[in-house]
CSV table of C-alpha atoms in Angstrom, one decimal:
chain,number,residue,atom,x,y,z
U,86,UNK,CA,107.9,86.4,96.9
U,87,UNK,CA,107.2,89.4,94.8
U,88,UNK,CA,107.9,93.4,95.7
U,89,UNK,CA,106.1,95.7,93.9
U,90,UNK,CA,107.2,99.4,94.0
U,91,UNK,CA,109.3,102.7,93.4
U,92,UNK,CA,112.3,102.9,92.2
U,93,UNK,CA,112.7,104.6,95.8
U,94,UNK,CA,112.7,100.7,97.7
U,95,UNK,CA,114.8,99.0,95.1
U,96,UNK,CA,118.0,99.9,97.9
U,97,UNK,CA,115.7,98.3,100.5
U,98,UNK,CA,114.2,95.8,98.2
U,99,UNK,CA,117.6,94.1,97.5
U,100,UNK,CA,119.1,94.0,100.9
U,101,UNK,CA,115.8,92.0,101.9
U,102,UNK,CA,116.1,90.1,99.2
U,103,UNK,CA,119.8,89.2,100.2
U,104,UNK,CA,119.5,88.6,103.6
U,105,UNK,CA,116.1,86.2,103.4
U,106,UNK,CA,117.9,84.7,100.8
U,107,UNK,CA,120.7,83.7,103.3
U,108,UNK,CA,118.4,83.0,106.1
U,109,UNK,CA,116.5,80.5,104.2
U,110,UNK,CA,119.4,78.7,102.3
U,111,UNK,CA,117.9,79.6,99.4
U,112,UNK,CA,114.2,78.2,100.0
U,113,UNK,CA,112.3,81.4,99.7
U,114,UNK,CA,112.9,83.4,96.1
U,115,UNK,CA,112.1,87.2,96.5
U,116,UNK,CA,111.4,89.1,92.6
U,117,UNK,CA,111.6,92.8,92.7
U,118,UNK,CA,109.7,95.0,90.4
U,119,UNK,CA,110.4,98.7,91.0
U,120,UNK,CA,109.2,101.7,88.7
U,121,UNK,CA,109.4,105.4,88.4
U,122,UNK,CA,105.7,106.7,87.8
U,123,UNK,CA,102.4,107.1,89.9
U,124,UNK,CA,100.3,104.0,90.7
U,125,UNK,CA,97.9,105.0,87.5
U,126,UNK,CA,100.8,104.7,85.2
U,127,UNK,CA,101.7,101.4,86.9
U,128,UNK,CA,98.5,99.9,86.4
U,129,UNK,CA,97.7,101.2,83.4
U,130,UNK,CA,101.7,100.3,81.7
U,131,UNK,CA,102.7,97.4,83.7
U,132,UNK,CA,100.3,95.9,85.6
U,133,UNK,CA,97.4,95.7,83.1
U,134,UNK,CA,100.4,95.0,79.8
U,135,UNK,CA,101.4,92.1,81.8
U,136,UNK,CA,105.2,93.3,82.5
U,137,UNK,CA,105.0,91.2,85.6
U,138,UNK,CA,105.1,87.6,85.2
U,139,UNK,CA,102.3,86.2,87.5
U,140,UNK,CA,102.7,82.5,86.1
U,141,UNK,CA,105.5,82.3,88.3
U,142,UNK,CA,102.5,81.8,91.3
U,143,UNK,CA,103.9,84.2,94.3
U,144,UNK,CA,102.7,83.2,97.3
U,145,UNK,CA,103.9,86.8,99.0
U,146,UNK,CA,103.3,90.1,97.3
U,147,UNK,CA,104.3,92.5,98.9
U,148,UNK,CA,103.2,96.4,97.1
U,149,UNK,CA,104.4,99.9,97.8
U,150,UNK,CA,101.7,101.9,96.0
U,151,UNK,CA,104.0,104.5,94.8
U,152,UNK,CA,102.1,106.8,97.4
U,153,UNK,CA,105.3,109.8,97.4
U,154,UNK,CA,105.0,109.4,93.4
U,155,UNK,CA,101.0,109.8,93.1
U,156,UNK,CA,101.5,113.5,96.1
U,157,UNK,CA,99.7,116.1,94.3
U,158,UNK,CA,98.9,113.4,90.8
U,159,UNK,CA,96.6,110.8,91.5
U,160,UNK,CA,93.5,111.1,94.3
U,161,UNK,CA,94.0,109.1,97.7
U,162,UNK,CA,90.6,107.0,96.8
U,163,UNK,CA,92.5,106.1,93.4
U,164,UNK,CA,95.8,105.3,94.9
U,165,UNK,CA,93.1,102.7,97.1
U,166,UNK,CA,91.9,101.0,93.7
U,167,UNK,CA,94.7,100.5,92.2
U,168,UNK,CA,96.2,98.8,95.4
U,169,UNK,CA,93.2,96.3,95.2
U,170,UNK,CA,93.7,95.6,91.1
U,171,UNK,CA,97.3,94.6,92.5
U,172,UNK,CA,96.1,92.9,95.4
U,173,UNK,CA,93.0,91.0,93.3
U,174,UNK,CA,95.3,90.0,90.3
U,175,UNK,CA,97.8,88.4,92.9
U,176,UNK,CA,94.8,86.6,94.1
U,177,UNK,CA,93.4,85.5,90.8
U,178,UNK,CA,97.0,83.8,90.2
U,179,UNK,CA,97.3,81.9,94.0
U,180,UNK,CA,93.8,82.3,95.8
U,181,UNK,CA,95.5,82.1,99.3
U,182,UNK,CA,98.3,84.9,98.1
U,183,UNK,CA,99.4,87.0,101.5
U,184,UNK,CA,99.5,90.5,100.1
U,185,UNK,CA,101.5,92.9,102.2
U,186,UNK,CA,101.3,96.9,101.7
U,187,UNK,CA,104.3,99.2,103.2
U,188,UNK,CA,104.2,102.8,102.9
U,189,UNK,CA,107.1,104.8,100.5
U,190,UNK,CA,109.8,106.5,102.3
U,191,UNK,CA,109.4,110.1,104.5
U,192,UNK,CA,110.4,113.4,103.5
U,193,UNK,CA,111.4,115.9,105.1
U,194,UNK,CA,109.1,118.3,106.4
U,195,UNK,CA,105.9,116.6,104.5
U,196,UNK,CA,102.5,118.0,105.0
U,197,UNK,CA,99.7,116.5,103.0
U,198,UNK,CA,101.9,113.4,102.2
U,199,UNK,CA,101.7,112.6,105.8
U,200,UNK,CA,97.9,112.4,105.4
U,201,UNK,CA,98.2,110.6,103.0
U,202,UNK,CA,100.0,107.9,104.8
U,203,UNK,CA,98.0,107.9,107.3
U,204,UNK,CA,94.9,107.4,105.2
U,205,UNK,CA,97.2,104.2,103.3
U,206,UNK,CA,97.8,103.0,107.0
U,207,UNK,CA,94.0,103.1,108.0
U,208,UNK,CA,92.7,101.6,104.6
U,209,UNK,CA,94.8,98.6,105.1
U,210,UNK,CA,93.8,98.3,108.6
U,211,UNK,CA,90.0,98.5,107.8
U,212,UNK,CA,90.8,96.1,104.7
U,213,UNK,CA,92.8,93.3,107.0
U,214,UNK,CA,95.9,94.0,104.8
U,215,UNK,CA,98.7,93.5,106.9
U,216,UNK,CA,101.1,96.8,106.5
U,217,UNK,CA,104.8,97.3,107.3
U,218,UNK,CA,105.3,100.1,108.7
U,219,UNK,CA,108.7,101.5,108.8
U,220,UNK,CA,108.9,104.9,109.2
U,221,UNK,CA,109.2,104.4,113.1
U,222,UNK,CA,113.3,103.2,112.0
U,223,UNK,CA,113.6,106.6,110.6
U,224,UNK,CA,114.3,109.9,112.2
U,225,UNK,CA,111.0,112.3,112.5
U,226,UNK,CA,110.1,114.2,109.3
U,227,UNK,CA,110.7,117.7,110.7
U,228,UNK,CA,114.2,116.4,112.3
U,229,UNK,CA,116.9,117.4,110.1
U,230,UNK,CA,118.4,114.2,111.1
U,231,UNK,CA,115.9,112.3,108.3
U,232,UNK,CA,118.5,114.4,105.7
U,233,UNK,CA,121.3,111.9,106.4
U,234,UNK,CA,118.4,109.1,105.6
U,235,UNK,CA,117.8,110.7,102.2
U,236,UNK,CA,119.1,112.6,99.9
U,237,UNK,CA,118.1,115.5,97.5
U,238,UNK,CA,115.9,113.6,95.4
U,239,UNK,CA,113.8,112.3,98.3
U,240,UNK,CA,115.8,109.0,97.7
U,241,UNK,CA,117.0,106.7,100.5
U,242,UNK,CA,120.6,107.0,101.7
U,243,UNK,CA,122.4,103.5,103.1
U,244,UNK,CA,121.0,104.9,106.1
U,245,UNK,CA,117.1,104.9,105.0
U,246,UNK,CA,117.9,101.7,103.0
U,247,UNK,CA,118.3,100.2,106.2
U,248,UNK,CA,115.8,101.7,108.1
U,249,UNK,CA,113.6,100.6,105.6
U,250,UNK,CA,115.0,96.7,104.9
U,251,UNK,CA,115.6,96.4,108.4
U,252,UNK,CA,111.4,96.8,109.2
U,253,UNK,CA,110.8,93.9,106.3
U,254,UNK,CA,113.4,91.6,107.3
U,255,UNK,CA,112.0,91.9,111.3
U,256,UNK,CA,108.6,91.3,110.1
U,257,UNK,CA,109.9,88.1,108.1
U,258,UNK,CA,112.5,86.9,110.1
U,259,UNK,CA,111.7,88.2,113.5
U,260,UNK,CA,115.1,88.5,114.8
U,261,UNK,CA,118.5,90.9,114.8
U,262,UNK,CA,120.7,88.9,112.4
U,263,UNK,CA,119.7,90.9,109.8
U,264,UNK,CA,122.3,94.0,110.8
């Protein structure tokens, strides 16, 4: 399995990554790739310059398409494309890939970034991409609450890093060892 993302899911990222790899001995690998930059910088610099190593034939992918990175940078309908160049090179590696999407993490008191993960929510519904959603394990973004879930630089806390793993490792695992 391969997760593609922010730096923002790395906390996330790993603690998945930890806990499948207990719960299936081993039998499932799980690569992260995280980056710091919108989703044209990671398609243009990694993605397209080959700083992934597909040959390794993931059968998951599993993307975050730097959505809080690309507020007020890069155009919802461009965000879209470059989420199917990641999803179609995953497929051109292993034909019968499953390629996941989950949204970034909220912010507090977000305005347009809520539309625009809403609009990521209703483009993989109309694609069939099945989406994670995990914002409902997180306080609401006008609840001052969401503050103890991340911190000044709209990063997760251990709390949001939980909130977040905890929605991957249900949808995987489908059970509550994972906390």
């Amino acid at each position: 399995m391969l997760i593609i993302g922010s730096e923002a899911m790395a906390g996330a990222a790993e603690r998945f990554a930890t806990v499948i790899g207990d719960r299936y001995a081993g039998l499932m690998g799980v690569d992260v790739a995280t980056f710091d930059m919108t989703s044209t910088r990671f398609v243009a610099e990694k993605l397209e310059a080959g700083e992934i190593d597909w040959e390794v034939g993931y059968d998951i992918v599993l993307y975050e398409p730097f959505t809080l990175h690309n507020n007020g940078e890069v155009v919802i309908e461009n965000e879209r494309q470059h989420l199917l160049a990641v999803k179609a090179l995953a497929e051109s590696y292993v034909e019968d890939v499953s390629f996941l999407v989950t949204p970034p993490q909220p912010i507090y008191r977000a305005s347009y970034y809520l539309t625009q993960i809403q609009a990521l929510e209703t483009f993989t519904s109309a694609r069939g991409i099945p989406y994670i959603n995990h914002w409902p394990n997180w306080p609401d973004t006008g609840s001052d609450e969401l503050l103890t879930y991340i911190d000044g630089a709209r990063m997760p806390t251990e709390s949001g890093i939980i909130a977040w793993s905890d929605a991957l490792i249900a949808y995987f695992v489908d059970d509550k060892s994972a906390k």
